[in-house]
């Protein structure tokens, strides 16, 4: 044992400067991060992962690096939980007895000087998580060993690759262990220590195969060949040590596995006396492996340290933002009132900014806020009204019937105004529904914006958020009512007075001229038809004659009116003829009866149906219908332009701008009350728990960043 200690001390003395400043930093970071689970556990710190099949001798390699027997032993799987082993070189100082001690992460402050008890604690902690019947767990055990006889490094002993499940192990134990190992060695900050026994087929080593899968270039894999002293006589691992079989950039080291009682002395003599290995002294022995691991880990840490610092700063900024979301704990009543007032003010400012397009977070993918309101006005409301045909729901028969109903028993001399006004009012009334729909669309957008207002503090207070949404919803609903009344009034105003003197209205005379031109262009142009159009033109006052021509119907009516022989069929009804100047009442009953006996059979009229339609359309009526349509279209355009202009203005005034102007005052009246502050600013229990957790993570990251900032620039790689 004395020879071993002397050998180890000499090796350490020659190498204490290597990595003595940088590797302990990673060890301190391990200590800092270990109490915190979650996202911080995903931070990849530089370390060495020891990989090998069951009984490959990897645990013996670790013990040889420490110089102590402290790991569980047995013929079955020994390492059943990952063991994070931090070796800390403790320089000898005056008053330091140089005793080696171990400390577990789950037992902080308790030092183990008896390494037999270290083994017992590892086994007990393993059984606690993985059971006592060879089960396996992914939960890591942390162990720190402080000694003047070790080099600084961090290693993780992973469970050995096994093929056949035993005990409580599941049937897919091999796949589970491989998955666990790959989770470590896939990390770019991990150095892979692939351990393979020399008395097996090294070309098919499980450790080397997994290392090649995780590190295809072999740039971060060190090969360790164990049990060189029990190879078959006449064989050696020289070609493997030289990298001729499976090349690795970091090379190989060969070792001899023995208990720590005589490990280093036996190994030194074996390699010195061996005819092949004595020429490979730089690739053989535990001291060479320790030195190689220390140097490689040191270089690797120097290389990744800037990136690690950047990652920690980035995480710290993210945690600071998250902590800002949870805010500070408010103790006094004044603090809570100030907080409530600030939240209400920020909310109103965020709402107004979203309406006006001044929001800090402007989307580049879709329209939002006030831009959506403008889209509703211009691309939906205005465009829809422009596409409406005012005569779409009116057939020619409808218009013709309305005209005839307006003339009564007489034949119209001109197109009457009454049917035009009735029909145009009906079309104006149709505008009310799209106007109210436009108002409803804008209302929906304001509700969406109220829900999307990003005020960080609101996430802490669900009660306040709920009350705020309720007040906001009622406020906007109340603002809809005056807007509805204004829109109703606008439509009623347009319906109440038909301004036929409007400068943009086509007028009757112009409409007749246009109708005549359209009708003329649609006819074949025969002489008879031209004569008919001439008569129609005279009727509408479009000829040079000073009187209106009479239609056949008018002349027939005139003749019938001047005849003294007919009075609308009354003589027939009473059974006799009426002579000129004689009334039926002057006749005696005997004469009347005598006349009836001399008359032919009575002519019976068909009873009129309950619903009557107009007679067959004449060319004159076709012109009247066309004129009416032109007047409807013209006046509808006048009203449509007024509505397209005034309805958006009304919605903006009574709803949108009203909300921007008065929302803050409404919040103050409804929410900012002395007896409501405590209730509104209640936090969920999970919010308080999350705040504590995030604060803890923040403190850990701050300490980690401070630790890295303390590293002097001379230890960082030059740029």
XYZ file of C-alpha atoms in Angstrom:
719
model
C 0.000 0.000 0.000
C 2.932 2.330 0.738
C 4.376 1.756 -2.715
C 0.968 2.429 -4.247
C 0.538 5.690 -2.344
C 4.039 6.788 -3.265
C 3.390 6.057 -6.947
C 0.064 7.867 -6.853
C 1.440 10.884 -5.051
C 4.311 11.195 -7.522
C 1.810 11.044 -10.405
C -0.406 13.677 -8.806
C 2.528 15.903 -8.006
C 3.493 15.891 -11.657
C -0.022 16.622 -12.814
C -1.704 18.790 -10.200
C -1.419 21.868 -12.383
C -3.288 20.164 -15.178
C -6.915 21.128 -14.861
C -6.488 22.313 -11.301
C -8.350 25.550 -12.054
C -11.042 24.657 -14.576
C -12.292 21.158 -13.703
C -13.251 22.110 -10.127
C -15.508 24.775 -11.619
C -17.558 22.043 -13.284
C -17.620 20.166 -9.994
C -18.958 23.275 -8.251
C -21.609 23.661 -10.955
C -22.628 20.054 -10.351
C -23.068 20.884 -6.661
C -25.021 24.035 -7.501
C -27.413 22.332 -9.931
C -27.919 19.113 -7.979
C -30.643 20.399 -5.583
C -32.783 21.659 -8.462
C -34.692 19.299 -10.712
C -36.519 20.128 -13.918
C -35.035 22.181 -16.742
C -31.666 22.753 -15.065
C -31.056 19.031 -15.019
C -30.983 19.197 -18.820
C -27.942 21.485 -18.816
C -25.106 19.470 -20.273
C -21.939 19.857 -18.210
C -18.597 18.411 -19.324
C -18.096 14.978 -17.792
C -16.763 11.501 -18.533
C -19.291 8.686 -18.960
C -17.981 5.189 -18.279
C -19.603 2.626 -20.597
C -19.053 -1.117 -20.693
C -20.747 -4.462 -20.654
C -21.484 -6.333 -17.472
C -18.267 -7.581 -15.825
C -16.111 -5.618 -18.261
C -14.100 -4.224 -15.349
C -15.302 -0.611 -15.587
C -15.990 -0.382 -11.842
C -12.433 -1.597 -11.184
C -11.149 1.162 -13.462
C -12.984 3.775 -11.405
C -11.674 2.343 -8.171
C -8.173 2.361 -9.603
C -8.503 6.043 -10.489
C -9.565 6.760 -6.895
C -7.150 4.303 -5.306
C -9.894 2.890 -3.097
C -12.293 -0.068 -3.126
C -15.736 1.537 -2.653
C -18.060 0.209 -5.381
C -20.492 -2.724 -5.021
C -19.102 -6.073 -6.150
C -20.701 -9.306 -7.339
C -21.146 -11.734 -10.167
C -24.368 -10.084 -11.391
C -25.010 -6.504 -12.423
C -23.375 -4.262 -9.814
C -24.046 -0.712 -11.034
C -27.832 -0.381 -11.062
C -28.071 3.421 -10.842
C -25.861 6.012 -12.542
C -23.140 7.108 -10.133
C -21.860 10.662 -10.666
C -18.357 10.601 -9.215
C -16.547 13.895 -8.653
C -12.872 13.520 -7.863
C -11.485 16.597 -6.140
C -7.755 17.011 -5.720
C -7.098 18.571 -2.306
C -3.615 20.032 -2.093
C -1.769 19.311 1.113
C -1.843 22.268 3.483
C -0.361 22.715 6.918
C -2.700 21.192 9.440
C -4.355 18.948 6.832
C -3.869 15.328 7.774
C -4.369 14.310 4.159
C -7.174 11.910 4.957
C -9.431 10.979 2.065
C -13.149 11.380 2.548
C -16.352 10.958 0.584
C -19.626 12.887 0.676
C -22.945 11.952 -0.905
C -25.172 14.514 -2.584
C -28.206 13.231 -0.690
C -26.320 13.496 2.633
C -24.733 16.967 2.464
C -22.234 17.705 5.220
C -21.755 14.067 6.234
C -18.251 12.873 5.448
C -17.340 9.202 5.082
C -13.749 8.324 5.953
C -14.395 4.587 5.894
C -14.867 3.615 2.231
C -16.476 0.321 3.237
C -19.371 2.406 4.517
C -19.360 4.294 1.229
C -20.036 1.007 -0.552
C -22.783 0.189 1.931
C -24.442 3.573 1.399
C -24.333 3.152 -2.384
C -25.999 -0.240 -2.076
C -28.641 1.085 0.340
C -29.449 4.071 -1.839
C -29.613 1.826 -4.905
C -32.035 -0.565 -3.212
C -34.185 2.389 -2.147
C -34.864 3.351 -5.767
C -34.271 0.167 -7.773
C -35.255 -2.499 -5.246
C -33.107 -5.202 -3.757
C -33.574 -7.775 -6.535
C -31.298 -6.405 -9.272
C -33.703 -3.732 -10.542
C -32.351 -0.696 -12.429
C -33.178 3.020 -11.992
C -32.286 6.132 -13.991
C -32.091 8.329 -10.871
C -28.532 9.401 -10.282
C -26.442 9.005 -7.126
C -23.992 11.841 -6.489
C -20.685 11.124 -4.757
C -17.752 13.442 -4.160
C -14.336 12.107 -3.135
C -11.743 14.561 -1.821
C -8.152 13.355 -1.733
C -4.610 14.598 -2.276
C -4.031 11.450 -4.359
C -6.552 11.974 -7.196
C -6.736 14.235 -10.212
C -9.673 16.545 -10.739
C -12.294 14.983 -12.959
C -15.990 14.147 -13.136
C -17.075 10.665 -14.157
C -20.434 8.903 -14.404
C -20.457 5.143 -13.874
C -23.385 3.794 -15.916
C -25.066 0.389 -15.512
C -23.359 -2.350 -17.460
C -24.907 -3.615 -20.693
C -26.612 -6.912 -19.940
C -28.273 -9.426 -22.253
C -30.350 -11.681 -20.025
C -32.780 -10.235 -17.427
C -32.435 -11.567 -13.874
C -34.382 -10.979 -10.693
C -36.888 -8.130 -10.950
C -35.403 -6.877 -14.204
C -37.927 -6.424 -17.039
C -37.668 -8.491 -20.201
C -36.450 -5.430 -22.128
C -33.664 -4.669 -19.646
C -31.039 -4.482 -22.391
C -33.029 -1.913 -24.381
C -33.663 0.153 -21.236
C -30.024 0.224 -20.214
C -28.931 1.109 -23.758
C -31.444 3.957 -23.809
C -30.142 5.225 -20.464
C -26.540 5.074 -21.666
C -27.341 6.813 -24.962
C -29.045 9.672 -23.078
C -25.642 10.443 -21.529
C -23.174 9.763 -24.306
C -25.146 11.536 -27.058
C -24.455 14.863 -25.347
C -21.673 16.748 -27.071
C -20.189 17.765 -23.729
C -19.714 14.143 -22.683
C -16.386 12.320 -23.025
C -17.018 8.592 -23.568
C -14.825 6.126 -21.712
C -15.523 2.859 -23.566
C -14.339 -0.075 -21.425
C -13.775 -3.463 -23.100
C -12.176 -6.598 -21.588
C -9.137 -7.948 -23.397
C -10.300 -11.555 -23.007
C -13.258 -10.990 -25.354
C -13.658 -10.135 -29.029
C -12.696 -6.455 -28.994
C -13.900 -5.920 -32.569
C -17.499 -6.600 -31.440
C -17.302 -4.787 -28.108
C -20.696 -3.439 -26.982
C -19.059 -0.350 -25.490
C -17.215 0.521 -28.716
C -20.317 -0.093 -30.814
C -22.452 2.238 -28.692
C -19.662 4.829 -28.631
C -19.452 4.695 -32.436
C -23.233 5.244 -32.655
C -23.149 8.293 -30.367
C -19.782 9.615 -31.595
C -19.382 8.540 -35.251
C -16.131 10.480 -35.726
C -14.543 9.081 -32.547
C -13.511 12.611 -31.542
C -14.636 12.310 -27.912
C -14.186 8.599 -27.191
C -11.347 7.076 -25.179
C -10.940 3.317 -25.369
C -9.929 1.376 -22.253
C -8.848 -2.252 -22.566
C -8.980 -4.083 -19.243
C -7.675 -7.446 -18.011
C -4.640 -7.429 -20.288
C -2.898 -9.826 -17.878
C -5.393 -12.667 -18.429
C -5.276 -12.812 -22.210
C -4.407 -16.161 -23.757
C -0.722 -16.938 -23.838
C 0.888 -15.701 -27.016
C -1.754 -13.047 -27.665
C -1.758 -9.320 -26.952
C -3.813 -6.186 -27.580
C -1.052 -4.221 -29.240
C -2.988 -3.515 -32.459
C -5.944 -2.271 -30.459
C -3.810 -0.025 -28.286
C -2.289 1.434 -31.438
C -5.774 2.039 -32.907
C -5.283 -0.236 -35.917
C -8.518 -2.236 -35.421
C -11.075 0.388 -34.303
C -9.486 3.849 -34.703
C -10.229 6.481 -32.069
C -8.866 10.017 -32.183
C -8.285 10.071 -28.441
C -6.638 6.645 -28.508
C -6.601 3.695 -26.114
C -5.174 2.890 -22.697
C -4.600 -0.643 -21.432
C -4.930 -1.517 -17.744
C -4.680 -4.515 -15.432
C -7.582 -5.081 -13.037
C -6.659 -5.967 -9.497
C -7.941 -5.051 -6.069
C -6.511 -1.792 -4.802
C -4.283 -3.597 -2.322
C -1.691 -4.345 -4.996
C -3.112 -2.761 -8.141
C -0.542 -0.149 -9.125
C 2.519 -2.154 -8.099
C 1.400 -5.271 -9.923
C 0.354 -3.302 -12.980
C 3.660 -1.437 -13.124
C 5.683 -4.633 -12.975
C 3.449 -6.376 -15.526
C 3.850 -3.703 -18.186
C 7.554 -3.246 -17.437
C 8.311 -6.951 -17.866
C 6.014 -7.619 -20.831
C 7.948 -7.860 -24.116
C 5.204 -6.029 -26.101
C 3.691 -3.597 -23.655
C 7.003 -2.270 -22.291
C 7.341 -0.286 -25.508
C 3.871 1.233 -25.083
C 4.352 2.827 -21.687
C 2.403 5.958 -22.728
C -0.649 3.791 -23.449
C -0.583 1.467 -20.465
C -1.428 1.793 -16.779
C -3.873 3.592 -14.504
C -1.558 6.617 -14.027
C -1.502 7.140 -17.807
C -5.289 6.794 -17.953
C -5.782 9.322 -15.129
C -3.436 11.778 -16.787
C -5.079 11.302 -20.182
C -8.581 11.728 -18.782
C -7.558 14.821 -16.847
C -5.910 16.463 -19.844
C -8.750 15.655 -22.259
C -11.402 16.817 -19.812
C -9.444 19.993 -19.154
C -9.178 20.788 -22.869
C -12.808 19.924 -23.419
C -13.955 22.202 -20.595
C -11.884 25.079 -21.940
C -13.500 24.567 -25.332
C -17.127 24.435 -24.137
C -16.907 26.955 -21.293
C -17.832 30.059 -23.380
C -20.861 28.299 -24.815
C -21.850 27.115 -21.344
C -21.649 30.660 -20.015
C -23.806 31.876 -22.892
C -26.395 29.181 -22.213
C -26.537 30.033 -18.514
C -26.968 33.748 -19.258
C -29.752 32.938 -21.707
C -31.533 30.748 -19.183
C -31.110 33.400 -16.500
C -32.757 36.019 -18.737
C -35.650 33.658 -19.480
C -36.120 32.906 -15.784
C -36.004 36.635 -14.979
C -38.853 37.229 -17.443
C -40.836 34.383 -15.948
C -40.209 35.713 -12.446
C -41.400 39.135 -13.578
C -44.657 37.499 -14.646
C -45.216 36.226 -11.110
C -44.143 39.524 -9.542
C -43.224 40.202 -5.940
C -45.257 39.349 -2.878
C -47.287 42.396 -1.737
C -47.617 42.868 1.969
C -49.185 46.285 2.607
C -52.581 47.554 1.510
C -50.997 50.531 -0.240
C -48.858 48.218 -2.359
C -51.917 46.275 -3.429
C -53.878 49.413 -4.327
C -50.954 50.698 -6.344
C -50.644 47.347 -8.091
C -54.365 47.298 -8.955
C -54.267 50.834 -10.349
C -51.182 50.039 -12.438
C -52.817 46.897 -13.861
C -55.987 48.763 -14.845
C -53.977 51.567 -16.433
C -51.749 49.177 -18.358
C -54.764 47.232 -19.566
C -56.475 50.348 -20.930
C -53.259 51.487 -22.593
C -52.771 48.061 -24.147
C -56.383 48.048 -25.406
C -56.067 51.498 -26.984
C -52.710 50.595 -28.511
C -54.212 47.465 -30.048
C -57.091 49.458 -31.561
C -54.794 52.167 -32.921
C -52.143 49.775 -34.215
C -49.513 50.892 -31.689
C -49.129 47.512 -30.003
C -45.568 46.394 -29.286
C -46.213 42.935 -30.663
C -47.385 43.498 -34.236
C -48.166 40.309 -36.090
C -46.637 39.710 -39.513
C -48.874 36.707 -40.218
C -52.427 38.074 -39.932
C -54.429 41.252 -39.367
C -55.110 42.144 -35.758
C -56.627 44.882 -33.644
C -57.874 47.995 -35.413
C -56.782 46.635 -38.790
C -59.501 43.993 -38.505
C -62.109 46.696 -37.831
C -61.030 48.556 -40.949
C -61.271 45.316 -42.927
C -64.838 44.843 -41.645
C -65.788 48.355 -42.738
C -64.138 48.410 -46.171
C -63.893 44.830 -47.375
C -67.075 43.411 -45.875
C -69.618 46.162 -45.163
C -68.942 48.632 -48.013
C -68.208 45.940 -50.578
C -71.347 43.968 -49.715
C -73.603 47.023 -50.064
C -72.038 47.867 -53.408
C -72.834 44.386 -54.685
C -76.526 44.566 -53.705
C -79.004 45.004 -56.578
C -81.987 47.021 -55.262
C -84.263 45.350 -57.832
C -83.029 41.854 -57.067
C -86.127 40.833 -55.111
C -88.525 42.800 -57.343
C -89.896 41.197 -60.508
C -91.442 43.180 -63.321
C -94.826 41.849 -62.260
C -94.255 43.182 -58.733
C -93.468 46.656 -60.035
C -96.353 46.577 -62.552
C -98.795 45.496 -59.858
C -97.610 48.244 -57.508
C -98.044 50.859 -60.276
C -101.584 49.702 -61.117
C -102.554 49.591 -57.459
C -101.324 53.153 -57.072
C -103.501 54.427 -59.992
C -106.738 53.004 -58.640
C -109.612 52.722 -61.152
C -108.028 55.247 -63.480
C -105.402 54.777 -66.132
C -102.187 56.567 -65.143
C -101.131 59.520 -67.246
C -97.633 59.450 -65.745
C -95.607 57.043 -63.635
C -97.060 57.650 -60.163
C -94.736 58.595 -57.276
C -96.472 56.416 -54.694
C -95.266 53.026 -55.981
C -91.728 54.392 -56.389
C -91.641 55.634 -52.801
C -93.159 52.424 -51.466
C -90.662 50.291 -53.345
C -87.631 52.431 -52.541
C -88.528 52.472 -48.821
C -88.689 48.706 -48.907
C -85.150 48.555 -50.338
C -83.845 51.120 -47.855
C -85.244 49.018 -45.012
C -83.139 46.090 -46.253
C -80.011 48.071 -45.371
C -80.733 47.877 -41.648
C -79.682 44.231 -41.216
C -76.200 44.549 -42.790
C -75.623 47.729 -40.769
C -76.426 45.938 -37.517
C -74.332 42.957 -38.610
C -71.395 45.297 -39.147
C -71.921 46.640 -35.630
C -71.988 43.082 -34.264
C -68.758 42.196 -36.085
C -66.964 45.203 -34.571
C -68.363 44.310 -31.140
C -66.931 40.789 -31.479
C -63.543 42.206 -32.458
C -63.469 44.467 -29.395
C -64.262 41.496 -27.161
C -61.424 39.527 -28.778
C -59.041 42.441 -28.274
C -60.046 42.734 -24.623
C -59.135 39.078 -24.100
C -55.871 39.453 -25.999
C -54.593 42.454 -24.048
C -51.234 41.241 -22.752
C -50.787 42.604 -19.233
C -48.237 40.419 -17.492
C -49.536 41.002 -13.981
C -53.031 39.789 -14.875
C -51.758 36.223 -15.114
C -51.154 36.285 -11.371
C -54.676 37.304 -10.419
C -57.419 35.125 -11.956
C -60.132 36.801 -9.845
C -59.159 40.211 -11.165
C -59.027 38.861 -14.717
C -62.522 37.427 -14.394
C -63.987 40.644 -12.942
C -62.155 42.746 -15.493
C -63.552 40.664 -18.357
C -67.046 40.977 -16.890
C -66.826 44.756 -16.569
C -65.289 45.054 -20.021
C -67.979 42.892 -21.604
C -70.826 44.845 -19.979
C -69.204 48.155 -20.885
C -68.953 47.210 -24.560
C -72.476 45.769 -24.604
C -73.819 48.998 -23.117
C -71.946 50.957 -25.783
C -73.615 48.886 -28.503
C -77.090 50.163 -27.624
C -76.569 53.852 -28.553
C -74.814 52.721 -31.716
C -77.828 50.556 -32.582
C -80.201 53.461 -31.931
C -78.107 55.720 -34.146
C -78.101 53.190 -36.982
C -81.867 52.695 -36.623
C -82.320 56.449 -36.786
C -80.150 56.735 -39.900
C -82.262 54.178 -41.746
C -85.499 55.712 -40.496
C -84.358 59.168 -41.623
C -83.647 57.855 -45.101
C -87.028 56.113 -45.230
C -88.966 59.046 -43.792
C -88.130 61.567 -46.483
C -87.416 60.592 -50.096
C -85.388 63.516 -51.371
C -86.117 63.432 -55.089
C -84.290 66.773 -55.411
C -80.954 65.269 -54.459
C -78.329 66.366 -56.998
C -77.195 62.773 -57.535
C -80.730 61.477 -58.133
C -81.460 60.811 -61.833
C -84.968 62.349 -61.780
C -88.120 61.340 -63.664
C -87.503 63.018 -67.018
C -83.990 61.677 -67.317
C -85.184 58.222 -66.295
C -87.854 58.278 -69.044
C -85.281 59.274 -71.649
C -82.941 56.472 -70.594
C -85.826 53.982 -70.526
C -86.930 55.012 -74.023
C -83.386 54.590 -75.330
C -83.001 51.164 -73.750
C -86.386 49.997 -74.999
C -85.715 51.372 -78.478
C -82.349 49.614 -78.693
C -83.964 46.303 -77.722
C -86.625 46.438 -80.478
C -86.259 45.503 -84.124
C -87.104 49.022 -85.341
C -90.200 48.296 -87.521
C -92.484 51.193 -88.523
C -95.366 49.938 -86.450
C -93.210 49.742 -83.354
C -91.769 53.180 -84.033
C -95.306 54.483 -84.127
C -95.984 52.863 -80.773
C -92.876 54.407 -79.225
C -93.965 57.768 -80.605
C -97.280 57.466 -78.842
C -95.519 56.441 -75.606
C -93.178 59.403 -75.919
C -96.089 61.776 -76.390
C -97.690 60.299 -73.274
C -94.624 61.111 -71.186
C -94.364 64.622 -72.670
C -91.273 63.879 -74.782
C -92.734 65.182 -78.148
C -93.302 68.683 -79.432
C -97.103 68.325 -79.316
C -98.851 70.195 -76.563
C -101.326 67.496 -75.719
C -101.209 63.861 -74.657
C -102.479 61.168 -77.012
C -105.181 58.949 -75.745
C -104.878 55.196 -75.667
C -107.462 52.868 -77.082
C -108.619 52.099 -73.589
C -109.110 55.802 -72.849
C -111.119 56.364 -76.041
C -113.288 53.338 -75.356
C -113.918 54.607 -71.859
C -114.775 58.063 -73.228
C -117.264 56.654 -75.738
C -118.900 54.562 -73.107
C -119.161 57.561 -70.832
C -120.899 59.780 -73.445
C -123.431 57.116 -74.611
C -126.884 57.562 -73.229
C -127.775 53.965 -73.972
C -125.482 52.297 -71.250
C -125.004 52.933 -67.596
C -122.352 50.234 -66.635
C -124.929 47.377 -67.256
C -127.524 48.329 -64.639
C -130.533 47.829 -67.118
C -129.492 44.264 -67.703
C -129.335 43.579 -64.035
C -132.927 44.799 -63.633
C -134.156 42.970 -66.812
C -134.941 45.666 -69.430
C -133.723 48.433 -71.696
C -133.708 51.986 -70.581
C -134.881 54.520 -73.110
C -133.385 57.889 -73.363
C -134.734 60.119 -70.661
C -136.600 57.241 -68.969
C -135.669 55.627 -65.734
C -136.532 52.087 -64.696
C -138.383 53.414 -61.698
C -140.985 55.186 -63.886
C -142.137 51.918 -65.412
C -145.023 49.956 -64.016
C -144.438 46.403 -62.743
C -146.635 45.053 -65.550
C -144.493 46.694 -68.244
C -141.340 45.462 -66.639
C -142.587 41.900 -66.513
C -143.743 42.101 -70.116
C -140.336 43.314 -71.248
C -138.551 40.542 -69.390
C -140.651 37.942 -71.129
C -139.639 39.405 -74.484
C -135.810 39.497 -73.679
C -133.347 36.721 -74.647
C -131.554 34.636 -71.938
C -129.482 36.556 -69.335
C -125.670 36.918 -69.805
C -123.817 35.877 -66.651
C -120.406 37.385 -65.670
C -117.668 35.263 -64.176
C -117.098 35.968 -60.509
C -113.733 37.728 -59.984
C -111.179 35.555 -58.124
C -110.120 36.503 -54.625
C -106.590 37.372 -55.860
C -106.308 39.388 -59.064
C -103.215 40.023 -61.157
C -102.723 42.646 -63.844
C -103.612 42.025 -67.467
C -101.113 41.237 -70.175
C -98.247 43.740 -70.179
C -98.333 46.497 -72.764
C -95.364 48.336 -74.202
C -96.416 51.397 -72.271
C -96.267 49.420 -69.033
C -92.836 48.065 -69.975
C -91.560 51.629 -70.145
C -93.154 52.413 -66.788
C -91.455 49.393 -65.209
C -88.085 50.304 -66.662
C -88.428 53.891 -65.488
C -89.305 52.709 -61.986
C -86.251 50.437 -61.892
C -83.982 53.288 -62.974
C -85.406 55.527 -60.281
C -84.994 52.800 -57.654
C -81.386 52.135 -58.621
C -80.507 55.805 -58.668
C -82.026 56.646 -55.318
C -80.700 53.462 -53.710
C -77.181 54.525 -54.733
C -77.728 57.884 -53.037
C -78.850 56.211 -49.799
C -76.167 53.506 -49.988
C -73.365 56.077 -50.118
C -74.833 57.895 -47.140
C -75.073 54.646 -45.169
C -71.576 53.503 -46.169
C -70.203 56.746 -44.790
C -72.324 57.306 -41.686
C -72.619 53.778 -40.255
C -68.837 53.239 -39.760
C -68.640 56.738 -38.281
C -71.457 55.945 -35.878
C -69.841 52.659 -34.815
C -66.481 54.329 -34.269
C -68.031 57.182 -32.276
C -70.488 55.314 -30.091
C -68.544 52.052 -29.648
C -64.833 52.039 -30.479
C -63.731 55.552 -29.543
C -66.180 55.622 -26.657
C -64.427 52.551 -25.251
C -61.012 54.154 -25.597
C -62.168 57.373 -23.907
C -64.180 55.996 -21.005
C -62.841 52.511 -20.276
C -60.357 53.624 -17.626
C -62.951 55.656 -15.718
C -65.327 52.704 -15.818
C -62.671 50.400 -14.370
C -61.949 52.879 -11.584
C -65.654 53.128 -10.694
C -66.344 49.403 -10.845
C -63.101 47.775 -9.659
C -60.908 50.252 -7.805
C -62.769 50.110 -4.539
C -61.234 49.879 -1.093
C -63.158 46.800 -0.047
C -62.487 44.944 -3.329
C -58.702 45.172 -3.518
C -57.982 42.163 -1.326
C -60.465 39.999 -3.209
C -59.294 41.031 -6.679
C -55.606 40.478 -5.951
C -55.951 36.928 -4.682
C -53.378 34.547 -6.150
C -53.709 30.876 -6.909
C -51.699 28.629 -4.625
C -49.874 27.308 -7.655
C -48.795 30.852 -8.560
C -47.128 31.269 -5.186
C -45.540 27.825 -5.527
C -44.298 28.606 -9.017
C -42.847 31.904 -7.807
C -40.880 30.121 -5.093
C -39.632 27.535 -7.563
C -38.640 30.105 -10.179
C -36.891 32.188 -7.519
C -34.934 29.121 -6.480
C -33.931 28.433 -10.080
C -33.006 32.086 -10.520
C -30.738 32.016 -7.467
C -29.097 28.808 -8.692
C -28.452 30.290 -12.132
C -27.118 33.500 -10.633
C -24.709 31.503 -8.493
C -23.656 29.416 -11.511
C -23.073 32.505 -13.643
C -21.140 34.117 -10.802
C -19.008 30.975 -10.509
C -18.138 31.080 -14.196
C -17.515 34.816 -14.094
C -14.906 34.210 -11.427
C -12.872 32.151 -13.873
C -9.944 34.292 -14.936
C -9.635 35.053 -18.618
C -6.302 33.233 -18.780
C -8.094 29.922 -18.374
C -10.433 30.555 -21.296
C -9.432 29.791 -24.891
C -7.954 32.672 -26.796
C -10.075 34.119 -29.579
